[in-house]
């Protein structure tokens, strides 16, 4: 066994909780003293730093949301002087201003450490060539992963997103053994490999680490099969640090170990925001325990997950979180029913002849919502008899209805019709004016 941070990732619960509590107390005190918006919210809630005496007291603290970040745009929630900030990142919002995060030198070191730990969970070692296809720039994916690879001592290929054919050439020539990319870009790469007639035998790829967008287990299997790799989940978001908040290990078939010595997870009810018991699904909330420049308290991620009570076969004691099944943001309400694009994907990927490329279009006719699913079918199916296509259409409609409780229309389209993503896929076009 050659684990990064072996001692920390195998700590008994009580030992871990002691570390968490001492870090939490210091964090709350520092944030209260240094950041006016936090202090005001805590005063309003009648909470003082000394009220935090146990991990259960965490729930007394107010939540932080994306709106708080926007209200204090760009640097209002930083706890250090700007001269101590060595880097900023930003994520684009769908509306209005982006959210901005900052890092001290120590934060960058912490980030590289947690990312190196994540890579080690996937069995990455110094001998690996790591093909980093996450976008470089203001987005945290590219640079976050990059420094983790270097910290681990493996070789990073900073290829970033786009120029997909050239990526395949680099993979062949450099012997890329580890792929870091969004799930949809991994599929895009797989498809291009097929188109170019490149054999998987000519590639050295062994494992993929995929995150930054929700994807189904079925799509994961598709990536594994098409690229001939083991595909693992990684979780992170810029507001918390970037990639490297939680990582699936090789021994686990689902769930990602949360790096609880740095990031304290909670699951809350998405409607009432009350903390939920262990094992129940709800909105994921994070408190950072070790960040300097931009610590965050009880950040509502809008991601839907659950914490897994069972211990993992690998022997690590860090709790696991379930793969993200959707975002409260992505959740579509269609005729009063909650629908996640990942559920539609789950249906599609389970059907032979259907490709994992789809788009959901929602319209309103009068007062009635309609959902249309456009999905690519394989070449052989598309050139098949009309009857075959009709049956396939009916089957998708039936299975979507069974799983979601909502009826939809289905349009089968030719392979390569739906626009490919070079980052995050656009799965939903919502034409309703709500
Ligand atoms: Zn494990």
Short mmCIF file of C-alpha atoms and ligand atoms in Angstrom, two decimals:
data_model
loop_
_atom_site.label_atom_id
_atom_site.label_comp_id
_atom_site.label_asym_id
_atom_site.label_seq_id
_atom_site.Cartn_x
_atom_site.Cartn_y
_atom_site.Cartn_z
CA UNK A 1 0.00 0.00 0.00
CA UNK A 2 1.38 3.39 -0.96
CA UNK A 3 -1.18 5.96 0.07
CA UNK A 4 -0.80 9.68 0.20
CA UNK A 5 -1.80 10.91 3.69
CA UNK A 6 -2.26 7.32 4.86
CA UNK A 7 -2.46 8.27 8.54
CA UNK A 8 -5.19 10.89 8.06
CA UNK A 9 -7.35 8.86 5.66
CA UNK A 10 -7.49 5.92 8.07
CA UNK A 11 -8.07 7.84 11.32
CA UNK A 12 -10.74 6.46 13.63
CA UNK A 13 -13.84 8.69 13.71
CA UNK A 14 -13.13 10.15 17.16
CA UNK A 15 -9.63 11.20 16.15
CA UNK A 16 -10.93 12.82 12.99
CA UNK A 17 -13.69 14.64 14.87
CA UNK A 18 -11.19 16.08 17.34
CA UNK A 19 -9.24 17.58 14.45
CA UNK A 20 -12.41 18.84 12.78
CA UNK A 21 -13.73 20.54 15.91
CA UNK A 22 -10.51 22.32 16.71
CA UNK A 23 -10.28 23.58 13.12
CA UNK A 24 -13.93 24.60 13.06
CA UNK A 25 -13.62 26.68 16.23
CA UNK A 26 -10.62 28.56 14.87
CA UNK A 27 -12.35 29.10 11.54
CA UNK A 28 -15.52 30.55 13.03
CA UNK A 29 -13.55 32.88 15.29
CA UNK A 30 -11.38 34.13 12.44
CA UNK A 31 -14.25 34.64 10.03
CA UNK A 32 -16.27 36.48 12.70
CA UNK A 33 -13.39 38.84 13.37
CA UNK A 34 -12.29 39.47 9.80
CA UNK A 35 -15.36 39.39 7.54
CA UNK A 36 -18.17 41.86 8.17
CA UNK A 37 -20.89 40.05 6.18
CA UNK A 38 -20.30 36.83 8.17
CA UNK A 39 -20.24 38.75 11.46
CA UNK A 40 -23.52 40.50 10.61
CA UNK A 41 -25.27 37.24 9.69
CA UNK A 42 -24.05 35.57 12.88
CA UNK A 43 -25.15 38.55 14.97
CA UNK A 44 -28.58 38.41 13.34
CA UNK A 45 -28.82 34.72 14.21
CA UNK A 46 -27.65 35.48 17.77
CA UNK A 47 -24.53 33.31 17.46
CA UNK A 48 -21.07 34.09 18.82
CA UNK A 49 -17.91 32.10 17.99
CA UNK A 50 -17.86 30.73 21.57
CA UNK A 51 -21.23 29.04 20.95
CA UNK A 52 -19.44 26.48 18.80
CA UNK A 53 -18.44 23.82 21.32
CA UNK A 54 -19.18 20.63 19.41
CA UNK A 55 -19.55 19.55 15.78
CA UNK A 56 -23.33 19.45 16.34
CA UNK A 57 -23.20 23.22 16.97
CA UNK A 58 -22.35 23.67 13.30
CA UNK A 59 -26.06 23.70 12.53
CA UNK A 60 -26.48 26.90 14.55
CA UNK A 61 -24.46 28.80 11.95
CA UNK A 62 -26.18 30.55 9.02
CA UNK A 63 -25.82 29.13 5.51
CA UNK A 64 -23.76 30.80 2.81
CA UNK A 65 -25.19 30.86 -0.73
CA UNK A 66 -24.10 31.92 -4.17
CA UNK A 67 -26.06 35.14 -3.59
CA UNK A 68 -23.77 35.98 -0.67
CA UNK A 69 -20.82 35.63 -3.02
CA UNK A 70 -22.47 37.85 -5.61
CA UNK A 71 -23.47 40.47 -3.04
CA UNK A 72 -19.85 40.72 -1.96
CA UNK A 73 -18.40 40.61 -5.47
CA UNK A 74 -15.53 40.40 -6.12
CA UNK A 75 -13.37 40.18 -2.98
CA UNK A 76 -15.71 41.04 -0.09
CA UNK A 77 -15.58 37.66 1.65
CA UNK A 78 -11.77 37.31 1.65
CA UNK A 79 -10.24 37.14 5.13
CA UNK A 80 -6.74 38.33 4.20
CA UNK A 81 -5.27 41.47 2.60
CA UNK A 82 -5.10 41.41 -1.18
CA UNK A 83 -1.32 41.39 -1.01
CA UNK A 84 -1.51 37.92 0.55
CA UNK A 85 -3.70 36.61 -2.28
CA UNK A 86 -1.58 34.82 -4.91
CA UNK A 87 -4.34 33.64 -7.22
CA UNK A 88 -8.01 34.18 -8.04
CA UNK A 89 -10.44 31.99 -9.95
CA UNK A 90 -13.98 32.74 -11.05
CA UNK A 91 -16.95 30.75 -12.19
CA UNK A 92 -19.46 32.15 -14.60
CA UNK A 93 -22.99 32.33 -13.35
CA UNK A 94 -25.94 31.77 -15.62
CA UNK A 95 -27.14 35.20 -14.57
CA UNK A 96 -25.25 38.29 -13.53
CA UNK A 97 -21.75 38.53 -12.17
CA UNK A 98 -19.38 35.58 -11.78
CA UNK A 99 -18.40 34.34 -8.34
CA UNK A 100 -14.80 34.97 -7.42
CA UNK A 101 -12.59 32.94 -5.10
CA UNK A 102 -9.06 33.68 -3.84
CA UNK A 103 -6.12 31.66 -2.56
CA UNK A 104 -3.08 32.40 -0.40
CA UNK A 105 0.17 30.59 -1.00
CA UNK A 106 -0.79 28.13 1.75
CA UNK A 107 -4.21 27.58 0.10
CA UNK A 108 -2.53 26.68 -3.19
CA UNK A 109 -0.39 24.19 -1.26
CA UNK A 110 -3.45 22.70 0.46
CA UNK A 111 -5.20 22.41 -2.87
CA UNK A 112 -2.24 20.61 -4.47
CA UNK A 113 -2.16 18.30 -1.43
CA UNK A 114 -5.82 17.30 -1.61
CA UNK A 115 -5.65 16.88 -5.37
CA UNK A 116 -2.53 14.70 -5.05
CA UNK A 117 -4.41 12.64 -2.48
CA UNK A 118 -7.33 12.30 -4.92
CA UNK A 119 -5.02 11.09 -7.68
CA UNK A 120 -3.45 8.55 -5.33
CA UNK A 121 -6.94 7.12 -4.62
CA UNK A 122 -7.06 6.30 -8.35
CA UNK A 123 -3.73 4.51 -8.15
CA UNK A 124 -1.82 7.30 -9.93
CA UNK A 125 1.90 7.22 -9.19
CA UNK A 126 5.07 9.06 -10.19
CA UNK A 127 5.42 6.92 -13.31
CA UNK A 128 2.14 8.10 -14.83
CA UNK A 129 1.56 10.45 -17.78
CA UNK A 130 -1.50 12.44 -16.78
CA UNK A 131 -3.54 13.87 -19.67
CA UNK A 132 -5.28 16.88 -18.14
CA UNK A 133 -8.16 17.84 -20.43
CA UNK A 134 -9.95 20.02 -17.87
CA UNK A 135 -10.13 23.61 -19.06
CA UNK A 136 -7.33 25.91 -17.93
CA UNK A 137 -8.18 29.49 -17.05
CA UNK A 138 -10.57 31.08 -14.60
CA UNK A 139 -12.29 27.69 -14.17
CA UNK A 140 -10.64 25.78 -11.31
CA UNK A 141 -10.60 22.39 -13.07
CA UNK A 142 -7.44 22.67 -15.16
CA UNK A 143 -5.03 24.40 -12.80
CA UNK A 144 -6.41 22.65 -9.72
CA UNK A 145 -5.72 19.22 -11.17
CA UNK A 146 -2.44 20.39 -12.67
CA UNK A 147 -0.73 21.25 -9.40
CA UNK A 148 -1.97 18.05 -7.79
CA UNK A 149 -0.29 15.97 -10.49
CA UNK A 150 2.97 17.85 -9.98
CA UNK A 151 2.70 17.52 -6.19
CA UNK A 152 2.30 13.76 -6.57
CA UNK A 153 5.36 13.68 -8.83
CA UNK A 154 3.62 12.26 -11.91
CA UNK A 155 3.96 13.98 -15.30
CA UNK A 156 1.20 16.39 -16.27
CA UNK A 157 0.28 17.04 -19.91
CA UNK A 158 -1.56 20.41 -19.70
CA UNK A 159 -3.60 19.79 -22.84
CA UNK A 160 -6.77 21.59 -21.61
CA UNK A 161 -10.07 21.28 -23.54
CA UNK A 162 -10.64 21.39 -27.29
CA UNK A 163 -8.70 20.43 -30.42
CA UNK A 164 -9.84 16.87 -29.89
CA UNK A 165 -7.97 15.21 -32.77
CA UNK A 166 -4.68 16.64 -31.58
CA UNK A 167 -5.47 15.27 -28.11
CA UNK A 168 -5.66 11.75 -29.54
CA UNK A 169 -2.28 12.18 -31.26
CA UNK A 170 -0.77 13.37 -27.98
CA UNK A 171 -2.29 10.41 -26.15
CA UNK A 172 -0.70 8.01 -28.63
CA UNK A 173 2.68 9.72 -28.85
CA UNK A 174 3.15 10.64 -25.18
CA UNK A 175 1.62 7.46 -23.78
CA UNK A 176 -1.05 9.15 -21.64
CA UNK A 177 -2.00 6.68 -18.90
CA UNK A 178 -4.45 8.76 -16.87
CA UNK A 179 -7.25 10.92 -18.31
CA UNK A 180 -8.66 13.89 -16.41
CA UNK A 181 -11.76 15.36 -18.09
CA UNK A 182 -15.46 16.01 -17.77
CA UNK A 183 -17.53 12.86 -18.47
CA UNK A 184 -19.04 14.34 -21.63
CA UNK A 185 -15.61 15.24 -22.97
CA UNK A 186 -14.39 11.71 -22.22
CA UNK A 187 -17.16 10.43 -24.48
CA UNK A 188 -16.28 13.01 -27.11
CA UNK A 189 -12.68 11.74 -27.02
CA UNK A 190 -13.84 8.11 -27.23
CA UNK A 191 -15.92 8.90 -30.28
CA UNK A 192 -13.05 10.71 -31.99
CA UNK A 193 -10.77 7.74 -31.29
CA UNK A 194 -13.34 5.56 -33.07
CA UNK A 195 -13.69 7.99 -35.99
CA UNK A 196 -9.94 8.14 -36.50
CA UNK A 197 -9.74 4.36 -36.49
CA UNK A 198 -7.29 4.39 -33.58
CA UNK A 199 -7.18 1.09 -31.73
CA UNK A 200 -7.36 1.11 -27.93
CA UNK A 201 -4.28 -1.14 -28.08
CA UNK A 202 -2.33 1.86 -29.36
CA UNK A 203 -3.20 3.82 -26.22
CA UNK A 204 -1.84 3.41 -22.70
CA UNK A 205 -4.93 4.78 -20.93
CA UNK A 206 -5.66 2.95 -17.68
CA UNK A 207 -7.86 5.15 -15.54
CA UNK A 208 -10.03 8.25 -15.93
CA UNK A 209 -10.94 10.79 -13.26
CA UNK A 210 -14.12 12.59 -14.20
CA UNK A 211 -16.12 15.36 -12.59
CA UNK A 212 -17.54 18.89 -12.91
CA UNK A 213 -20.92 17.70 -14.23
CA UNK A 214 -23.47 15.13 -13.08
CA UNK A 215 -23.47 11.83 -14.96
CA UNK A 216 -25.21 8.50 -14.55
CA UNK A 217 -23.71 5.11 -13.68
CA UNK A 218 -24.73 3.96 -17.15
CA UNK A 219 -22.78 6.72 -18.80
CA UNK A 220 -19.82 5.77 -16.65
CA UNK A 221 -19.95 2.22 -17.95
CA UNK A 222 -20.08 3.60 -21.47
CA UNK A 223 -16.92 5.65 -20.87
CA UNK A 224 -15.17 2.62 -19.34
CA UNK A 225 -16.06 0.38 -22.23
CA UNK A 226 -15.34 2.84 -25.03
CA UNK A 227 -12.00 3.97 -23.64
CA UNK A 228 -11.00 0.64 -22.10
CA UNK A 229 -10.36 2.28 -18.72
CA UNK A 230 -11.60 2.32 -15.16
CA UNK A 231 -13.59 5.56 -14.78
CA UNK A 232 -13.75 7.17 -11.35
CA UNK A 233 -15.72 10.06 -9.91
CA UNK A 234 -14.14 13.18 -8.48
CA UNK A 235 -15.98 16.02 -6.80
CA UNK A 236 -15.12 19.62 -6.20
CA UNK A 237 -16.36 23.14 -6.71
CA UNK A 238 -14.57 26.44 -6.81
CA UNK A 239 -16.46 27.92 -3.85
CA UNK A 240 -15.05 25.14 -1.65
CA UNK A 241 -11.57 24.88 -3.25
CA UNK A 242 -11.91 23.39 -6.76
CA UNK A 243 -11.36 19.74 -7.70
CA UNK A 244 -10.14 17.61 -4.80
CA UNK A 245 -13.01 17.79 -2.29
CA UNK A 246 -13.98 14.12 -2.62
CA UNK A 247 -12.68 11.21 -4.68
CA UNK A 248 -13.76 7.67 -5.47
CA UNK A 249 -11.17 5.00 -4.67
CA UNK A 250 -10.34 2.05 -6.90
CA UNK A 251 -11.85 -0.42 -4.43
CA UNK A 252 -15.29 1.19 -4.28
CA UNK A 253 -17.86 0.68 -7.03
CA UNK A 254 -19.70 3.84 -6.03
CA UNK A 255 -19.31 6.88 -3.84
CA UNK A 256 -16.41 9.25 -3.24
CA UNK A 257 -14.43 9.63 -0.02
CA UNK A 258 -14.88 13.18 1.31
CA UNK A 259 -11.64 14.77 2.48
CA UNK A 260 -13.19 15.49 5.85
CA UNK A 261 -10.04 16.80 7.48
CA UNK A 262 -10.37 19.81 5.13
CA UNK A 263 -14.04 19.91 4.16
CA UNK A 264 -16.90 19.21 6.55
CA UNK A 265 -19.97 17.81 4.74
CA UNK A 266 -23.64 18.02 5.72
CA UNK A 267 -26.80 16.95 3.91
CA UNK A 268 -29.84 19.18 4.34
CA UNK A 269 -33.43 19.00 3.22
CA UNK A 270 -33.61 21.06 -0.03
CA UNK A 271 -36.90 22.67 1.03
CA UNK A 272 -36.61 23.19 4.80
CA UNK A 273 -32.77 23.25 5.02
CA UNK A 274 -32.91 21.13 8.18
CA UNK A 275 -29.93 18.74 8.49
CA UNK A 276 -30.93 15.22 7.43
CA UNK A 277 -29.97 11.96 9.13
CA UNK A 278 -26.99 10.04 7.83
CA UNK A 279 -27.78 8.12 4.65
CA UNK A 280 -30.64 10.32 3.42
CA UNK A 281 -30.49 12.21 0.13
CA UNK A 282 -30.62 16.00 0.06
CA UNK A 283 -28.62 19.13 -0.72
CA UNK A 284 -24.91 18.89 -0.02
CA UNK A 285 -23.46 21.61 2.24
CA UNK A 286 -19.76 22.20 2.90
CA UNK A 287 -17.73 24.08 5.48
CA UNK A 288 -14.02 24.50 4.75
CA UNK A 289 -11.76 23.79 7.71
CA UNK A 290 -8.29 24.74 6.49
CA UNK A 291 -8.61 27.46 3.88
CA UNK A 292 -7.10 30.88 4.61
CA UNK A 293 -8.08 33.43 1.98
CA UNK A 294 -11.62 32.38 1.27
CA UNK A 295 -13.00 30.03 3.88
CA UNK A 296 -16.68 29.30 3.56
CA UNK A 297 -19.22 28.32 6.21
CA UNK A 298 -22.11 26.00 5.42
CA UNK A 299 -22.02 26.62 1.69
CA UNK A 300 -25.14 25.34 -0.04
CA UNK A 301 -23.79 23.61 -3.15
CA UNK A 302 -27.21 22.91 -4.74
CA UNK A 303 -25.85 19.45 -5.55
CA UNK A 304 -28.03 16.50 -4.57
CA UNK A 305 -26.21 13.63 -2.85
CA UNK A 306 -26.20 11.51 0.28
CA UNK A 307 -23.53 10.33 2.71
CA UNK A 308 -22.97 6.57 2.64
CA UNK A 309 -23.05 4.98 6.11
CA UNK A 310 -21.22 1.75 5.20
CA UNK A 311 -17.44 1.65 5.53
CA UNK A 312 -15.43 1.20 2.37
CA UNK A 313 -13.62 -1.98 1.34
CA UNK A 314 -10.39 -0.02 0.89
CA UNK A 315 -9.92 0.52 4.62
CA UNK A 316 -10.01 4.31 4.46
CA UNK A 317 -12.29 5.76 7.11
CA UNK A 318 -13.24 9.02 5.38
CA UNK A 319 -16.99 9.04 4.77
CA UNK A 320 -18.17 8.57 1.21
CA UNK A 321 -20.71 10.71 -0.63
CA UNK A 322 -22.91 9.34 -3.40
CA UNK A 323 -22.23 10.51 -6.94
CA UNK A 324 -24.18 13.70 -7.66
CA UNK A 325 -27.58 12.73 -9.01
CA UNK A 326 -28.57 16.25 -9.96
CA UNK A 327 -28.52 19.87 -8.96
CA UNK A 328 -31.39 21.68 -7.36
CA UNK A 329 -30.64 24.22 -10.16
CA UNK A 330 -30.91 21.66 -12.98
CA UNK A 331 -34.06 20.24 -11.55
CA UNK A 332 -36.84 20.88 -14.01
CA UNK A 333 -40.36 21.06 -12.76
CA UNK A 334 -42.53 19.66 -15.52
CA UNK A 335 -46.23 19.54 -14.84
CA UNK A 336 -45.44 19.63 -11.14
CA UNK A 337 -43.02 16.71 -11.26
CA UNK A 338 -39.33 17.08 -10.33
CA UNK A 339 -37.18 15.91 -13.24
CA UNK A 340 -33.39 15.65 -13.35
CA UNK A 341 -31.66 15.36 -16.75
CA UNK A 342 -29.54 12.55 -15.23
CA UNK A 343 -32.70 10.45 -14.87
CA UNK A 344 -33.43 10.77 -18.58
CA UNK A 345 -29.82 9.87 -19.29
CA UNK A 346 -30.17 6.80 -17.08
CA UNK A 347 -33.03 5.57 -19.27
CA UNK A 348 -31.29 6.30 -22.57
CA UNK A 349 -27.97 4.69 -21.79
CA UNK A 350 -29.75 1.49 -20.75
CA UNK A 351 -31.20 0.99 -24.24
CA UNK A 352 -29.27 -0.72 -27.05
CA UNK A 353 -28.78 1.29 -30.22
CA UNK A 354 -29.13 4.59 -28.38
CA UNK A 355 -26.08 6.83 -28.02
CA UNK A 356 -25.45 8.80 -24.80
CA UNK A 357 -25.94 12.10 -26.63
CA UNK A 358 -29.22 13.77 -25.95
CA UNK A 359 -30.94 17.03 -25.33
CA UNK A 360 -34.14 17.78 -23.49
CA UNK A 361 -36.35 20.54 -24.79
CA UNK A 362 -39.10 21.93 -22.60
CA UNK A 363 -41.87 24.10 -24.00
CA UNK A 364 -45.15 25.45 -22.76
CA UNK A 365 -48.26 25.20 -24.90
CA UNK A 366 -51.04 27.17 -23.28
CA UNK A 367 -50.72 26.19 -19.64
CA UNK A 368 -49.29 22.76 -20.46
CA UNK A 369 -45.58 21.88 -20.22
CA UNK A 370 -44.22 19.59 -22.91
CA UNK A 371 -40.97 17.71 -22.82
CA UNK A 372 -39.19 16.57 -25.94
CA UNK A 373 -36.17 14.28 -25.78
CA UNK A 374 -33.85 14.37 -28.76
CA UNK A 375 -31.48 11.45 -28.83
CA UNK A 376 -28.93 10.08 -31.24
CA UNK A 377 -29.16 6.49 -32.39
CA UNK A 378 -26.37 4.40 -33.82
CA UNK A 379 -25.78 4.26 -37.59
CA UNK A 380 -27.14 0.73 -37.88
CA UNK A 381 -30.37 1.61 -36.09
CA UNK A 382 -30.88 4.81 -38.04
CA UNK A 383 -30.71 3.01 -41.38
CA UNK A 384 -33.03 0.27 -40.12
CA UNK A 385 -36.72 -0.08 -41.00
CA UNK A 386 -39.21 2.55 -39.90
CA UNK A 387 -40.83 -0.08 -37.69
CA UNK A 388 -37.63 -0.49 -35.67
CA UNK A 389 -37.36 3.24 -35.13
CA UNK A 390 -40.99 3.46 -34.10
CA UNK A 391 -40.56 0.70 -31.56
CA UNK A 392 -37.46 2.36 -30.16
CA UNK A 393 -39.31 5.68 -29.84
CA UNK A 394 -42.16 3.99 -27.99
CA UNK A 395 -39.78 2.15 -25.68
CA UNK A 396 -37.99 5.36 -24.67
CA UNK A 397 -41.31 7.11 -24.07
CA UNK A 398 -42.51 4.23 -21.91
CA UNK A 399 -39.33 3.96 -19.86
CA UNK A 400 -39.13 7.72 -19.27
CA UNK A 401 -42.76 7.70 -18.19
CA UNK A 402 -42.15 4.73 -15.86
CA UNK A 403 -39.11 6.28 -14.19
CA UNK A 404 -40.11 9.94 -14.08
CA UNK A 405 -43.88 9.83 -14.15
CA UNK A 406 -43.91 12.36 -16.99
CA UNK A 407 -44.73 11.67 -20.61
CA UNK A 408 -42.53 13.06 -23.35
CA UNK A 409 -42.16 13.06 -27.08
CA UNK A 410 -39.05 11.48 -28.52
CA UNK A 411 -37.13 12.44 -31.62
CA UNK A 412 -34.46 10.04 -32.83
CA UNK A 413 -31.71 11.81 -34.71
CA UNK A 414 -28.73 10.70 -36.77
CA UNK A 415 -25.38 10.09 -35.13
CA UNK A 416 -23.28 13.27 -34.60
CA UNK A 417 -26.31 15.58 -34.84
CA UNK A 418 -26.32 16.93 -31.30
CA UNK A 419 -23.62 19.45 -30.59
CA UNK A 420 -20.62 18.03 -28.72
CA UNK A 421 -19.28 19.70 -25.63
CA UNK A 422 -15.70 20.67 -25.03
CA UNK A 423 -16.48 21.25 -21.38
CA UNK A 424 -19.84 20.85 -19.74
CA UNK A 425 -22.64 19.50 -21.90
CA UNK A 426 -25.81 21.51 -22.42
CA UNK A 427 -28.51 18.96 -21.73
CA UNK A 428 -31.57 21.16 -21.36
CA UNK A 429 -33.17 23.83 -23.49
CA UNK A 430 -35.98 25.35 -21.50
CA UNK A 431 -38.09 27.59 -23.73
CA UNK A 432 -40.70 28.32 -21.09
CA UNK A 433 -41.02 31.83 -19.76
CA UNK A 434 -41.51 31.10 -16.11
ZN1 LIG B 1 -12.52 3.42 -0.40
#
